[in-house]
Tab-separated table of C-alpha atoms in Angstrom:
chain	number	residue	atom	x	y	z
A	1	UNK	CA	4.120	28.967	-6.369
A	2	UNK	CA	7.454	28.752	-4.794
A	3	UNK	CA	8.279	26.332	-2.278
A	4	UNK	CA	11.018	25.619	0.203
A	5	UNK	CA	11.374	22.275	-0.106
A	6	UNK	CA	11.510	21.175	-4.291
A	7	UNK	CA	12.508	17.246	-3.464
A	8	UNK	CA	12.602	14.599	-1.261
A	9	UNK	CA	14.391	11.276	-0.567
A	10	UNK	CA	13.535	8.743	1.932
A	11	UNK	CA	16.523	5.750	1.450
A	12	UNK	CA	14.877	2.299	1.477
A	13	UNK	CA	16.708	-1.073	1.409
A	14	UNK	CA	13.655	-3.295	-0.758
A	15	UNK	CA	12.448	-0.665	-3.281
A	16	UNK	CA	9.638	-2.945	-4.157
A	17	UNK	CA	8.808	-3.674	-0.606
A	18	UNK	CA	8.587	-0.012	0.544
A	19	UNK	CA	6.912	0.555	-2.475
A	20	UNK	CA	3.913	-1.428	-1.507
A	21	UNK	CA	3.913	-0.164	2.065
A	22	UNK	CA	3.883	3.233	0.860
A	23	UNK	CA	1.077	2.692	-1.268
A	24	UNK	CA	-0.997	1.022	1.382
A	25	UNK	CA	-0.339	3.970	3.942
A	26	UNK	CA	-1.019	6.485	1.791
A	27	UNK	CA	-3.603	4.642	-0.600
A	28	UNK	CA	-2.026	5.832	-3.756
A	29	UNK	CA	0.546	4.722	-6.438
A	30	UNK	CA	4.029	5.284	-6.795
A	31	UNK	CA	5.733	4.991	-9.927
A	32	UNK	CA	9.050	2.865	-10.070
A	33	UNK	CA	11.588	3.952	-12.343
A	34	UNK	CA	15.343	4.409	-13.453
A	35	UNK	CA	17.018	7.767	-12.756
A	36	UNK	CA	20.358	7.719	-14.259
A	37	UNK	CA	20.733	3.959	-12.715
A	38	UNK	CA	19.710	4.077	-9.803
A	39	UNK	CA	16.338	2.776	-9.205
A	40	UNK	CA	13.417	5.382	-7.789
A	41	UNK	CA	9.796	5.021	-6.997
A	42	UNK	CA	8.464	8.559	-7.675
A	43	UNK	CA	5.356	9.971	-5.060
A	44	UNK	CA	2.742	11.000	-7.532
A	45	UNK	CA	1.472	14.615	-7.617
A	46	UNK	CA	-2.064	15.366	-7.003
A	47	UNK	CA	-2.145	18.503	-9.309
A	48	UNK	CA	0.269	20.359	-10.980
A	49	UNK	CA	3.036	22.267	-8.906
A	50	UNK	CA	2.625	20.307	-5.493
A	51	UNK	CA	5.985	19.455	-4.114
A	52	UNK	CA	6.913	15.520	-4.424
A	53	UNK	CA	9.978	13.365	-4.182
A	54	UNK	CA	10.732	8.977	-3.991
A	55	UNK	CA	11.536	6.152	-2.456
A	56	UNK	CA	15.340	5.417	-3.512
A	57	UNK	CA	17.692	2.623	-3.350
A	58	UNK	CA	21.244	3.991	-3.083
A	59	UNK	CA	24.272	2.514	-1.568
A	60	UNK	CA	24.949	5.927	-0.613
A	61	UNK	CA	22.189	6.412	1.564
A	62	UNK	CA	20.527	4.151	4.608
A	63	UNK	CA	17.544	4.114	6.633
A	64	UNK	CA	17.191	5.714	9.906
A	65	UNK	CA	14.898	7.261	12.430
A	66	UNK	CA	17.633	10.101	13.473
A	67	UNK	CA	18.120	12.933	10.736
A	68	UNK	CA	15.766	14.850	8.832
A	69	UNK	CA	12.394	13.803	8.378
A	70	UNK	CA	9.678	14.222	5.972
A	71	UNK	CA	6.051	14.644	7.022
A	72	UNK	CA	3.846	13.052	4.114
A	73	UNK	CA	0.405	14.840	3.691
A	74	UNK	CA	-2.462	12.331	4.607
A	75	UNK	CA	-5.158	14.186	3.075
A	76	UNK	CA	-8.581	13.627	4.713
A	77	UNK	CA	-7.665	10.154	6.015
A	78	UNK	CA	-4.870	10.643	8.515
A	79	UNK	CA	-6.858	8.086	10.820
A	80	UNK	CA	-6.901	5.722	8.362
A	81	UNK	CA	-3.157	5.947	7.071
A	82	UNK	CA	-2.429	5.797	10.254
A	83	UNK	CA	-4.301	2.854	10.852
A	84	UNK	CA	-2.397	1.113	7.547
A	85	UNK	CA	0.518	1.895	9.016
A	86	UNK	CA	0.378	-1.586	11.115
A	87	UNK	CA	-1.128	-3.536	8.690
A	88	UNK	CA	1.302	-2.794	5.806
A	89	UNK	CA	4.050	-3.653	8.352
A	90	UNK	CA	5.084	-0.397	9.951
A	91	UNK	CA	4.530	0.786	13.390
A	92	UNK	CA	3.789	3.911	14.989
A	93	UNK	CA	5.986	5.832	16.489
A	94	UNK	CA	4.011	8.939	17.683
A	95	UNK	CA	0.003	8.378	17.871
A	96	UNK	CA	-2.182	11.187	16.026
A	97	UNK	CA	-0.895	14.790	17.752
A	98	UNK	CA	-3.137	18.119	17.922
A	99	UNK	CA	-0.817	21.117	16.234
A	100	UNK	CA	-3.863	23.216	16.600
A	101	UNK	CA	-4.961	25.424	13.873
A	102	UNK	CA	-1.981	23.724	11.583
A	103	UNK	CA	-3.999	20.223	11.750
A	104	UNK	CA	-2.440	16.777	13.146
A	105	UNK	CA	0.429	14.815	12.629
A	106	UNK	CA	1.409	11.024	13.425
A	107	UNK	CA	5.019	9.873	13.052
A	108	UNK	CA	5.704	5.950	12.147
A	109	UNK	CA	8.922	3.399	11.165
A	110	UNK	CA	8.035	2.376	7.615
A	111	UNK	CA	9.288	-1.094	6.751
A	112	UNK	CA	12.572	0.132	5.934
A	113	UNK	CA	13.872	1.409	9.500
A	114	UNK	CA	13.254	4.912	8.773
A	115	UNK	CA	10.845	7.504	10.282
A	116	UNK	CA	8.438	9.239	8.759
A	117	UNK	CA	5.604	11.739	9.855
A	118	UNK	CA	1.741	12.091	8.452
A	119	UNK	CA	0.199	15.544	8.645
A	120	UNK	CA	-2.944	16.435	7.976
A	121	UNK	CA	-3.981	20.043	7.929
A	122	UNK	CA	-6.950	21.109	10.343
A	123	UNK	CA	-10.753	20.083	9.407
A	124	UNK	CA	-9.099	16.836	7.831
């Protein structure tokens, strides 16, 4: 299946630190790693073909909660990612938002100054 969108990036300054919030949030594991020396931690796909991307550490890129942003899917649990979001040091920026028939999104400041939107399609 094509998609628009083949990658993301969403610039962090503590790779390790946004790892773990990440993870928390979105109760899943991300897997750190070195792309052509510049160190990544990779979203994990939940089957074959889905659209993913990473966390990256880049002097060339900063945090920031103007620009493009990237709406994470939260699955059946948007309440509770968006729940984590606090407790893994984040805070919500937009609370849980009716789209209708396309489901419900949040939008939060992850630890890293960015800002970053859950969706959740509808019956989730």
């Amino acid at each position: 299946m094509a998609h628009r969108l083949n990658w993301f990036e969403i610039p962090v300054v503590d790779l390790a630190r946004a790892a773990r919030f990440y993870e928390s949030v979105l109760s899943t594991t991300l897997k750190v790693e070195d792309f052509h020396g510049t160190r990544i931690a990779v979203f994990t796909r939940k089957q074959e073909g889905d659209v993913t991307g990473a966390l990256i550490h880049s002097p060339h890129m900063r945090p920031s909660l103007e620009g493009s942003r990237v709406f994470l899917d939260a699955g059946s649990d948007l309440d509770g990612a968006i729940r984590r979001v606090a407790q893994a040091g984040g805070k919500v920026l937009v609370e849980k938002t009716s789209i209708g028939a396309l489901g419900s999104f949040a939008v939060f400041q992850d630890t890293e100054g960015n800002a970053v939107a859950l969706h959740a399609h509808a019956g989730h």
